Rosetta silent file (secondary structure, phi, psi, omega in degrees, C-alpha in Angstrom):
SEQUENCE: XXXXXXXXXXXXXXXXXXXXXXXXXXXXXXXXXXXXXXXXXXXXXXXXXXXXXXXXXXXXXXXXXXXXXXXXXXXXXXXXXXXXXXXXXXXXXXXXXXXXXXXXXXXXXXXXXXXXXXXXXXXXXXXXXXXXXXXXXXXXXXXXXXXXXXXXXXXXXXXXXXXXXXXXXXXXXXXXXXXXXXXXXXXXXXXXXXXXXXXXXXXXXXXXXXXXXXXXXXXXXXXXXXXXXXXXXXXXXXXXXXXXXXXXXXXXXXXXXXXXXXXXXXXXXXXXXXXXXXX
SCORE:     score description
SCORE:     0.000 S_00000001
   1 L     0.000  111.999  158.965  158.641   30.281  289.897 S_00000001
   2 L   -26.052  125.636  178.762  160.810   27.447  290.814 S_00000001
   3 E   -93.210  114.938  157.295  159.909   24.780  293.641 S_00000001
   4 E   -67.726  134.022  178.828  162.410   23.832  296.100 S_00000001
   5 E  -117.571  163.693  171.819  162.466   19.872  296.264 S_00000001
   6 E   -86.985  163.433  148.065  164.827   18.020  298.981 S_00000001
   7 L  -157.727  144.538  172.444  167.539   15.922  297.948 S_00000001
   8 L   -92.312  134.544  149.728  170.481   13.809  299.714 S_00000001
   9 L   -57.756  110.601 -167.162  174.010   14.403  299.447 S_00000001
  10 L   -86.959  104.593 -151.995  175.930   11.935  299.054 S_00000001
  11 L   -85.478  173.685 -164.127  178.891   12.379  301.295 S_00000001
  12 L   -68.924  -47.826 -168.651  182.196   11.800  300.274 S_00000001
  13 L   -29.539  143.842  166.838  183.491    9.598  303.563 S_00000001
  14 E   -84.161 -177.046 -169.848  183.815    5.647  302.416 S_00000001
  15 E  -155.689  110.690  168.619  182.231    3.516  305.001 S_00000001
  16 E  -119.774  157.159  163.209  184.803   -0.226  305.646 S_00000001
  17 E   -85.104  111.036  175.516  184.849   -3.172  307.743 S_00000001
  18 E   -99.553  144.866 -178.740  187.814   -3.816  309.683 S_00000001
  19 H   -24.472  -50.472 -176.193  188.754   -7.358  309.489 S_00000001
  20 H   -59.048  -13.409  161.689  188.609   -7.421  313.725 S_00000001
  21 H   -47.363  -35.622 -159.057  184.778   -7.454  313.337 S_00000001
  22 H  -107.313   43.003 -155.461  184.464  -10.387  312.332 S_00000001
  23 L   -87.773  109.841   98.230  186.623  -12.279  315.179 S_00000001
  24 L  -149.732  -21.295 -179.131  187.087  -15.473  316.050 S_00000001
  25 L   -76.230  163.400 -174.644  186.540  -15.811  312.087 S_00000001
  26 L   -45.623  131.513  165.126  188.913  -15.056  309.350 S_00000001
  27 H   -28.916  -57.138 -175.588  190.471  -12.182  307.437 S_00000001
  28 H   -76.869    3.920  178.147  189.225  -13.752  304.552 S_00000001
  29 H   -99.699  -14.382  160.816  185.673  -14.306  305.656 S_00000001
  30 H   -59.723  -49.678 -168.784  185.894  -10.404  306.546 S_00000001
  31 H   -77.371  -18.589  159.556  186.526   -9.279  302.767 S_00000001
  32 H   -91.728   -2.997  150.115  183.602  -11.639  301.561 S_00000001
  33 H   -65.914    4.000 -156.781  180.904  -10.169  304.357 S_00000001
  34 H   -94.967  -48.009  170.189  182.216   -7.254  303.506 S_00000001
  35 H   -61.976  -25.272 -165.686  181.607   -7.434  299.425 S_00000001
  36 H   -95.698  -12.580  165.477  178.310   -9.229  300.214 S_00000001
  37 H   -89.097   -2.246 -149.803  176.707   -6.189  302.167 S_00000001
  38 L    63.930   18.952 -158.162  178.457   -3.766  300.545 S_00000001
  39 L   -55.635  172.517  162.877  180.615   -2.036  302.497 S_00000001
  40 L   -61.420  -33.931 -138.727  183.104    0.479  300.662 S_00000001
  41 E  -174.712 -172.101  170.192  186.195   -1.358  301.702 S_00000001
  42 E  -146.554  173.190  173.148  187.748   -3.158  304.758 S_00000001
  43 E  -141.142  150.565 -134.359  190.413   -1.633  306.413 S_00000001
  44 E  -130.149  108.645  159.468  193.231   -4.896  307.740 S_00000001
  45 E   -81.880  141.553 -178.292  193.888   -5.422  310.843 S_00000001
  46 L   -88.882   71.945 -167.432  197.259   -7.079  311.396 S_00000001
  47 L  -118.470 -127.022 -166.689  197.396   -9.498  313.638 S_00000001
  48 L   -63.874  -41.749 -167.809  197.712  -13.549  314.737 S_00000001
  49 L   -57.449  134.840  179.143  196.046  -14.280  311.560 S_00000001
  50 H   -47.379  -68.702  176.081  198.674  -15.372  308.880 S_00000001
  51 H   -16.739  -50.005  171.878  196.464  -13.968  305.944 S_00000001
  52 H   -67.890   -9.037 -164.561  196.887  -10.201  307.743 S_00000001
  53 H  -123.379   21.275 -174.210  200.002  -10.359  307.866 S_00000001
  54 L  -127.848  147.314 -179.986  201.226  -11.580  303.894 S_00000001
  55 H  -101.069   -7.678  179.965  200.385   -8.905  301.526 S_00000001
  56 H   -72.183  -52.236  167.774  200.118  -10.875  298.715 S_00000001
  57 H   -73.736  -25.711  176.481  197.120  -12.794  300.065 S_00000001
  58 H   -56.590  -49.583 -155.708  195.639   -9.393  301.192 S_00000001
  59 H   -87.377  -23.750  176.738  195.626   -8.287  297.643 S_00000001
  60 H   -66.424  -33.326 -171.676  194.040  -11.601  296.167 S_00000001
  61 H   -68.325  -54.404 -173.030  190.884  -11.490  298.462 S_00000001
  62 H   -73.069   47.915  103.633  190.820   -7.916  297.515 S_00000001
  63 H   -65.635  -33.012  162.858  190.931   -8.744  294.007 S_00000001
  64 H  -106.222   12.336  175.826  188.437  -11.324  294.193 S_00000001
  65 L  -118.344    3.953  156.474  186.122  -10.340  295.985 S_00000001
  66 L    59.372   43.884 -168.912  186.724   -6.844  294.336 S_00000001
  67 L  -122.287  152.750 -148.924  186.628   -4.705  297.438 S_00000001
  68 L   -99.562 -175.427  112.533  188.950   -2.513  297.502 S_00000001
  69 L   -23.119   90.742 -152.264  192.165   -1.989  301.185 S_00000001
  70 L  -108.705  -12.500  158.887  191.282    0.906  301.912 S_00000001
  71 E  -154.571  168.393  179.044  193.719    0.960  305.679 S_00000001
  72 E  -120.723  131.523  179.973  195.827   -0.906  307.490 S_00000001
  73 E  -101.323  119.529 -166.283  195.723   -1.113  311.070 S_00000001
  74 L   -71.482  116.705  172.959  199.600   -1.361  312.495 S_00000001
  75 L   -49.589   90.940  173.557  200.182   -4.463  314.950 S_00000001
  76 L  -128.957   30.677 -154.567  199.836   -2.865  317.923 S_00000001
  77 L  -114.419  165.958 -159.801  197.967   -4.894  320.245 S_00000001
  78 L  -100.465  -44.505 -173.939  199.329   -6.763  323.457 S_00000001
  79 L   -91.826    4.525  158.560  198.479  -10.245  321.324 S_00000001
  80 L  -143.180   44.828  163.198  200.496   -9.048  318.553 S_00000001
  81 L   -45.120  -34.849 -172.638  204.026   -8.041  320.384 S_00000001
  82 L  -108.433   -6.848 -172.150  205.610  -10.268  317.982 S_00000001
  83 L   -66.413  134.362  156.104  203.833  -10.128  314.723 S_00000001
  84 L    69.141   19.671  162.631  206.255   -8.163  311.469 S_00000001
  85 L   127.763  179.086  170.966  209.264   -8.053  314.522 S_00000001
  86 L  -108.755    5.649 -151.696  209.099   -6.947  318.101 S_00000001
  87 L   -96.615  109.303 -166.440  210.889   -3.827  316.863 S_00000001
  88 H   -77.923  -21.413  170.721  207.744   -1.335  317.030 S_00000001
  89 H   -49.329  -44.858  174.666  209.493    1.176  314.374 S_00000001
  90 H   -69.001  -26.457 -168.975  209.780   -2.034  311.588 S_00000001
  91 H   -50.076  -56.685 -142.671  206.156   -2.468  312.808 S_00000001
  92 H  -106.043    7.605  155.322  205.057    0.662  311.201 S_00000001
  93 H   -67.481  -16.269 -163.860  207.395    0.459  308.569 S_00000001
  94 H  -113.583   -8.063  164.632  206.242   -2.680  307.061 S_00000001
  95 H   -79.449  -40.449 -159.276  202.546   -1.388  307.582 S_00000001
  96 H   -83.414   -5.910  155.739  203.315    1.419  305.846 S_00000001
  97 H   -72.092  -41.251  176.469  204.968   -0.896  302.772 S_00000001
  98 H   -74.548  -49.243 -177.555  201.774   -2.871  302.845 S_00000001
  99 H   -81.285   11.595  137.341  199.131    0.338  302.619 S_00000001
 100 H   -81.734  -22.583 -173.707  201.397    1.516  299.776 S_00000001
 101 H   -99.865    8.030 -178.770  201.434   -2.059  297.548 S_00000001
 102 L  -115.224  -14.540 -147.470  197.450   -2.516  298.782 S_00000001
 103 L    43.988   38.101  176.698  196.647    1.223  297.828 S_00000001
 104 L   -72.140  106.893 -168.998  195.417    1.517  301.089 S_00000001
 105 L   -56.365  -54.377  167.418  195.438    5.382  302.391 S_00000001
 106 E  -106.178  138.615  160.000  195.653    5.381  306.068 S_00000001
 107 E  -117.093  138.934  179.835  198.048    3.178  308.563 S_00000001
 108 E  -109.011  153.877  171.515  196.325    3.531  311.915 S_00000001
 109 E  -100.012  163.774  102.738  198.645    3.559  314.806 S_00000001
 110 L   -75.164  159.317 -178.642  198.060    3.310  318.748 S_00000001
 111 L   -89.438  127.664 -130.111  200.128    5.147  320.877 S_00000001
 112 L   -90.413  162.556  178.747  202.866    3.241  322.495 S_00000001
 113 L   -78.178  175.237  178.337  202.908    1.663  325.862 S_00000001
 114 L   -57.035  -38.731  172.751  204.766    3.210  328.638 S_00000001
 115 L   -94.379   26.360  161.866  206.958    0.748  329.117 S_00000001
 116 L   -93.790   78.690 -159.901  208.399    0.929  325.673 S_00000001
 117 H   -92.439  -16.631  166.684  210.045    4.131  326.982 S_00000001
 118 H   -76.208  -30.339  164.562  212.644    4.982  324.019 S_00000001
 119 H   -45.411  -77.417 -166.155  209.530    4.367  321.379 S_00000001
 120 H   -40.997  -46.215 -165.308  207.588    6.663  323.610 S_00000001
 121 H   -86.293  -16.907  155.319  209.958    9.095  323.996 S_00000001
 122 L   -98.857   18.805 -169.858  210.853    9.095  320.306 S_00000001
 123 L   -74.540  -62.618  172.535  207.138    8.528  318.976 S_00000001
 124 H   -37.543  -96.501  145.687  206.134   11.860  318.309 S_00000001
 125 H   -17.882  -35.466  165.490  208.832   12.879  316.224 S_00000001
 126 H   -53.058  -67.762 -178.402  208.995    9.537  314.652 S_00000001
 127 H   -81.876   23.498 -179.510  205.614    9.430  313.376 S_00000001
 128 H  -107.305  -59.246 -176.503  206.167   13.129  311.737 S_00000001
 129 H   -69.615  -13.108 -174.800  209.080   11.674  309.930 S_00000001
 130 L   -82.109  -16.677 -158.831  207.827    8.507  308.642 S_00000001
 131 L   -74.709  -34.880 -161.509  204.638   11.234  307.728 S_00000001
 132 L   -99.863   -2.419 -175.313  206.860   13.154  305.629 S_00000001
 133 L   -91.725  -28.842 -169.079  208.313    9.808  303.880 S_00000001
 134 L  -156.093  163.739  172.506  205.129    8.749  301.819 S_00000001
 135 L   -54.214  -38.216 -154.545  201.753    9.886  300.987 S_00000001
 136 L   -59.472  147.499 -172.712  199.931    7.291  303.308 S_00000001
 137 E   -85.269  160.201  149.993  198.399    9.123  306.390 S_00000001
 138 E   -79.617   93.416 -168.380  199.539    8.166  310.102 S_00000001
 139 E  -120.961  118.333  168.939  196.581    8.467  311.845 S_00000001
 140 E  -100.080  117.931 -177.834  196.933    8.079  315.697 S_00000001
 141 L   -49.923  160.568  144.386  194.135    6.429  317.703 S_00000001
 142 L   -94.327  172.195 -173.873  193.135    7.480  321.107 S_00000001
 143 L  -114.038 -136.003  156.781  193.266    5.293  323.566 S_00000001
 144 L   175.732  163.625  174.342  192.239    5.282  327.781 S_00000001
 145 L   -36.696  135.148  151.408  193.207    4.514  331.169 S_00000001
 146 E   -62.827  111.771  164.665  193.465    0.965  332.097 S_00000001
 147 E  -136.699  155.298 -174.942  191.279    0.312  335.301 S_00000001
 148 E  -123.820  142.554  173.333  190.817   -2.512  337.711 S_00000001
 149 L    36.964  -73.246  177.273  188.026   -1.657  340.538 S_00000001
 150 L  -141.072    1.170  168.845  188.671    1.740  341.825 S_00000001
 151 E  -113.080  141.545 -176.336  192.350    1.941  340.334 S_00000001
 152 E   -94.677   98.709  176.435  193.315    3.421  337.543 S_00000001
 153 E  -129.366  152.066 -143.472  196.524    3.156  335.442 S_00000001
 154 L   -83.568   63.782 -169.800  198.304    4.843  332.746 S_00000001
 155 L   -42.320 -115.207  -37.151  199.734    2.484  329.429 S_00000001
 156 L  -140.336  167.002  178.183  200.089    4.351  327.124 S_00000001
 157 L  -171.381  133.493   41.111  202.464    7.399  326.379 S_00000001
 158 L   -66.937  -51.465 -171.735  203.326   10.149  325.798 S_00000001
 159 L  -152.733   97.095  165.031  199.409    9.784  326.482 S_00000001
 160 L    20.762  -79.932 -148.434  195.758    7.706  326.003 S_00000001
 161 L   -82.038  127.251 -179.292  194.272   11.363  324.763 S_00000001
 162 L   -75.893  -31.776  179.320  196.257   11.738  321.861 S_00000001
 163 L   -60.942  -77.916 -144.392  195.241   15.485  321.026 S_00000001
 164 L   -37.551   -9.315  171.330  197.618   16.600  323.857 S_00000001
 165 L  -119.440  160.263  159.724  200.726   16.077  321.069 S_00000001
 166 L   -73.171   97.434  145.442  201.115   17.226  317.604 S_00000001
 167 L  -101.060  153.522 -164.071  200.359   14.709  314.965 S_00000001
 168 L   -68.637  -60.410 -170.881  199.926   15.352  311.296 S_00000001
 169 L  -149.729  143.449 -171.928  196.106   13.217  311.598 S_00000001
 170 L  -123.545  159.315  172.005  194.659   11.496  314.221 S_00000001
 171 E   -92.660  138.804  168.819  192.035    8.007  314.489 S_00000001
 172 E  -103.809  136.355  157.800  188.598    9.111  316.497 S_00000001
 173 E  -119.762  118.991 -164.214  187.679    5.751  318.096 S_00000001
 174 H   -93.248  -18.172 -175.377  184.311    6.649  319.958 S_00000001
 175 H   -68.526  -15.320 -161.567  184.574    2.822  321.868 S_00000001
 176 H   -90.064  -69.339 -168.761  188.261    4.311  323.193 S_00000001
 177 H   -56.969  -45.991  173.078  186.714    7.362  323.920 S_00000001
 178 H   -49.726  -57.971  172.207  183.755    5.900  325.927 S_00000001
 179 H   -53.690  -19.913  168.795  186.128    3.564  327.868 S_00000001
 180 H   -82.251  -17.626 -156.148  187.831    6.329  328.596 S_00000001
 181 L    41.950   42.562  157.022  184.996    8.566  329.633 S_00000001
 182 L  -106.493  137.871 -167.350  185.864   11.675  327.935 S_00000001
 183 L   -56.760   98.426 -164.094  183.427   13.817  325.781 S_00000001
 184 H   -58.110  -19.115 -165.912  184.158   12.632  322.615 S_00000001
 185 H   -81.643  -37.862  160.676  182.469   15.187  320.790 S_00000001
 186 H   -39.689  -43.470 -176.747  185.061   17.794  322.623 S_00000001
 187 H   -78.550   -9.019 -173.113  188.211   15.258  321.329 S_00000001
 188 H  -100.264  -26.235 -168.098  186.857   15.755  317.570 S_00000001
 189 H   -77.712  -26.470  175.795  186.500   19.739  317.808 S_00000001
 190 L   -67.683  -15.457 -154.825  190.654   19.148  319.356 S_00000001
 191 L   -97.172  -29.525  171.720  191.206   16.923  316.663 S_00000001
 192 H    54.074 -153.993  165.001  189.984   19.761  314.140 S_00000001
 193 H   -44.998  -31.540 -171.598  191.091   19.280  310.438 S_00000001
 194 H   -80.844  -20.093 -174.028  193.755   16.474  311.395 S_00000001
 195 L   -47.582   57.661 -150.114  190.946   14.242  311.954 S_00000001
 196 L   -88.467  -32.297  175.520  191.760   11.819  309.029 S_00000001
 197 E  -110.938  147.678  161.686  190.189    8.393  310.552 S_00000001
 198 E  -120.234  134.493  149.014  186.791    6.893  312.275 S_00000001
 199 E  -134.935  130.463 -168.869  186.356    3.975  314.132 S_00000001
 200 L  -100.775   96.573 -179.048  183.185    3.812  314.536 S_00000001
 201 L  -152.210 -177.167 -156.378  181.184    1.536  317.469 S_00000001
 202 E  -118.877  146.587  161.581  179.329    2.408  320.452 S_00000001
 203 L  -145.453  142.794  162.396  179.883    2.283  324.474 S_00000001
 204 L   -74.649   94.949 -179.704  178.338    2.359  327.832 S_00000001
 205 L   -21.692   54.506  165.507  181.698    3.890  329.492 S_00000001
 206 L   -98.279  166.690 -169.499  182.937    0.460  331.218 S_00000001
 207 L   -81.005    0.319  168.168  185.890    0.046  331.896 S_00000001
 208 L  -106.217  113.187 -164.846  186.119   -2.716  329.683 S_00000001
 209 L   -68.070   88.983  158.058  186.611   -1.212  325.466 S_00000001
 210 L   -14.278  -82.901  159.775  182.965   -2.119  324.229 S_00000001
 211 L    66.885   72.082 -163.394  183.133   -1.717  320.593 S_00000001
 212 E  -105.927  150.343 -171.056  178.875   -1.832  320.540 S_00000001
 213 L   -98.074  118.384  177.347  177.342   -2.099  317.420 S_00000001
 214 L   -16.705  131.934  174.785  176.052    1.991  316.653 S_00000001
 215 L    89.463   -5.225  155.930  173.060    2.690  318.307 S_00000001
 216 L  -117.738   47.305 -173.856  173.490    0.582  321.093 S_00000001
 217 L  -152.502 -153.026  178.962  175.275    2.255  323.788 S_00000001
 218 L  -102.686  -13.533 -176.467  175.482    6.119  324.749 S_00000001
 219 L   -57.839  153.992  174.868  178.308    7.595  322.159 S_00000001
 220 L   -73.756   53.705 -162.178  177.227   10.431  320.070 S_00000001
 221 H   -54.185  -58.284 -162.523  177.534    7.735  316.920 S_00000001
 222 H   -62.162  -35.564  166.548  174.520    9.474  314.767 S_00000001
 223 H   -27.429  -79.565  175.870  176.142   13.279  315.829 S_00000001
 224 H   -46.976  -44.698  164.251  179.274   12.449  315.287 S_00000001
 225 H   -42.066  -83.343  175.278  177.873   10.907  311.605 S_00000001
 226 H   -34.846  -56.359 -175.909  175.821   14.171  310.567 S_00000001
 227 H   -61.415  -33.906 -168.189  178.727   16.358  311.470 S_00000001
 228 H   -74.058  -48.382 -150.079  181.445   14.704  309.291 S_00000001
 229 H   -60.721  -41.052 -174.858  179.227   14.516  306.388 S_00000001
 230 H   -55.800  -25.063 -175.300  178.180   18.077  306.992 S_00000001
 231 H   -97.319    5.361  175.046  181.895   18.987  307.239 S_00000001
 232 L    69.503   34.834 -172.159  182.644   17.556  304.130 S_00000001
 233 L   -80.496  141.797 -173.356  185.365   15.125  305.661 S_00000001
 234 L  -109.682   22.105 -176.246  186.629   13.105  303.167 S_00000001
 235 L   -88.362 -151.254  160.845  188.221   10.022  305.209 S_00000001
 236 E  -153.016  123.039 -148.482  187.104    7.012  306.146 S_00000001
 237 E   -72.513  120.995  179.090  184.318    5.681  308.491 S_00000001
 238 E  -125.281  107.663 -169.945  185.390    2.068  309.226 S_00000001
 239 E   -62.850  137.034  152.725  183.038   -0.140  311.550 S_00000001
 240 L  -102.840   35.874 -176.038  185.001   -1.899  314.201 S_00000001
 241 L  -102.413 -165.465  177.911  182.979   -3.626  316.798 S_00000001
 242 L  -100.558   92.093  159.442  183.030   -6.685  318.622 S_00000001
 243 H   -83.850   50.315 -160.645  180.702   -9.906  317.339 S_00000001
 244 H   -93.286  -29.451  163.085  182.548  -12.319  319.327 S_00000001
 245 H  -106.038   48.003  170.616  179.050  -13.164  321.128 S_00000001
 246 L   -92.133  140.020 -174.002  177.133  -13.658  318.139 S_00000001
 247 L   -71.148   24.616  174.771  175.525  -17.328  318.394 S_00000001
 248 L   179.173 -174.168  165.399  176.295  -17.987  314.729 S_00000001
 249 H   -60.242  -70.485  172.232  177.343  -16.356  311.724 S_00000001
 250 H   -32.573  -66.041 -151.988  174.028  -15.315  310.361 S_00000001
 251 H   -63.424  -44.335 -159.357  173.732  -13.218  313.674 S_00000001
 252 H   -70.189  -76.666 -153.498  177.341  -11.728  313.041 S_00000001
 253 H   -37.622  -71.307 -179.409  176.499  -10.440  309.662 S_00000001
 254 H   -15.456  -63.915 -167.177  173.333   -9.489  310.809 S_00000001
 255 H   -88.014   14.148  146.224  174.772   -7.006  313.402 S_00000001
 256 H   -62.597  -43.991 -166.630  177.166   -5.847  310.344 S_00000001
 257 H   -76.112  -45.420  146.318  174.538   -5.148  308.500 S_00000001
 258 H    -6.389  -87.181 -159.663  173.139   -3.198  311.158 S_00000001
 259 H   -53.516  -42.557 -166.677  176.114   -1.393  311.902 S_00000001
 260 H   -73.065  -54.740 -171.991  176.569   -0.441  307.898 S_00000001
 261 H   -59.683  -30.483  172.239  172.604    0.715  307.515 S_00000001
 262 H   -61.256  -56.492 -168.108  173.248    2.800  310.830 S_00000001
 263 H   -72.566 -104.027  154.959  176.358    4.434  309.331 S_00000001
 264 H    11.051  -61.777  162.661  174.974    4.859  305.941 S_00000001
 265 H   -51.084  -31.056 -146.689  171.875    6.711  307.374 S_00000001
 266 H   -83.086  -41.784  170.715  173.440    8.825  309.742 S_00000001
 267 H   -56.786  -55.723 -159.371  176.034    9.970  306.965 S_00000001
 268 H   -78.065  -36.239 -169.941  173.601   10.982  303.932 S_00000001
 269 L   -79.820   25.235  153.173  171.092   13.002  306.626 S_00000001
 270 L   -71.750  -21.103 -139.415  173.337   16.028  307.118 S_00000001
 271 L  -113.866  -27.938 -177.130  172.734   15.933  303.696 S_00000001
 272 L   -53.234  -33.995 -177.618  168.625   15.527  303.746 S_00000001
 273 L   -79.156  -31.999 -156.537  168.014   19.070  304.542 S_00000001
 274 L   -55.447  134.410 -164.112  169.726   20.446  301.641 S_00000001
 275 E  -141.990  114.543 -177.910  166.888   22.234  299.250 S_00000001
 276 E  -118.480  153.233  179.445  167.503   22.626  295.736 S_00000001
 277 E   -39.337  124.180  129.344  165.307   24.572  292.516 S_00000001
 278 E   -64.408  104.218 -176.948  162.747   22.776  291.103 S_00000001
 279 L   -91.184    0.000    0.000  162.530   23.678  287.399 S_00000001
């Protein structure tokens, strides 16, 4: 008679570094912490630094350091109004030129601010046609409320929670969700099937967007983990936090490395239970 033995699955999701991890240091010092711990990938944010923003050099680090683009994150930050045009439509056009010549899969989006009210009001629509122009996905983060003391106010539009419109695939950001204080595990069951991106970091719900290294805040990180791999999601988890007050380098990687062995765990033990013949 045959013995059931355990074995892990090994789930499909890639596990990357985005570039913004490793800030005040370089894009290119992201793609070699990234090859020396192993991450799958990095996924590029696009911002002040020149390096994020030439596609040329993006493809040399990843060629030598032999990791592969695996997204592009769309300048869409308050500090990068001016970066690839102020026009936010060339913005995501020229992301979406770069994650086709990097072979990059996903360009993540934010949702625009309010007072870029003909974007906003043409966003929706927008990002369905640029969706329908190329393979690469459009996956739009949530956001949250802005708040100072006891007031609260609304950037972003159509809206912060992002489920409330139709997009093609959406970004789960759990530090976004935490700052926002909504149950993120509720925004992934809205998010369903379209649920094409992770950014993965941790928060105590302040009102300032955390971006906690997994495992050190209150988000559902390890949940949220188990379930994709269990659900067979095939995207990709990409650590995002903030190491801007690590006292050295060593310390940043260190709370990389972290962040990757946390991720890594939490992914294969959906998979741990899983009981196959012994012959």
């Amino acid at each position: 008679m045959a013995e059931a033995r355990d074995v892990v699955r090994i789930p499909d999701a890639k596990v990357a570094l985005s570039t913004a991890s490793v800030y005040p240091e370089s894009t290119a010092t992201a793609f070699e912490i990234a090859a020396r711990l192993g991450y799958d990938g990095v996924e590029v944010m696009v911002w002040t630094d020149p390096v994020s923003q030439d596609i040329e050099a993006l493809r040399r680090l990843s060629d030598y350091h032999r990791i592969p683009i695996l997204a592009v994150h769309a300048p869409c930050l308050l500090i990068t109004q001016r970066v690839w045009s102020t026009d936010p439509w060339t913005k995501l056009q020229r992301a979406r030129t770069a994650a086709e010549k990097l072979g990059a899969g996903t360009v993540v989006v934010h949702p625009p601010f309010r007072w870029q009210r003909q974007y906003a009001r043409d966003f929706v629509d927008g990002i369905w046609r640029m969706a329908n122009e190329t393979d690469v996905r459009f996956a739009v983060e949530n956001m949250y409320p802005w708040r100072y003391r006891d007031r609260e106010m609304l950037a972003y539009a159509p809206d912060w929670d992002v489920t409330k419109e139709d997009y093609r695939h959406f970004t789960i950001d759990l530090s976004h969700a935490s700052t926002a204080r909504t149950d993120t595990l509720r925004m992934i069951d809205r998010m369903g099937d379209r649920l094409g991106h992770v950014h993965l970091a941790d928060g105590r719900g302040s009102a300032k967007d955390e971006h906690l290294v997994p495992g050190r805040g209150d988000q559902p990180c390890a949940e949220v983990l188990e379930g994709l791999a269990g659900s067979g999601f095939d995207g990709h988890v990409v650590i995002e936090v903030n190491t801007r007050r690590a006292m050295s380098s060593a310390e940043r990687e260190a709370d990389l490395a972290e962040a990757l062995a946390f991720t890594r765990l939490h992914l294969a033990s959906a998979g741990s239970a899983l009981r196959v013949p012994r012959r």
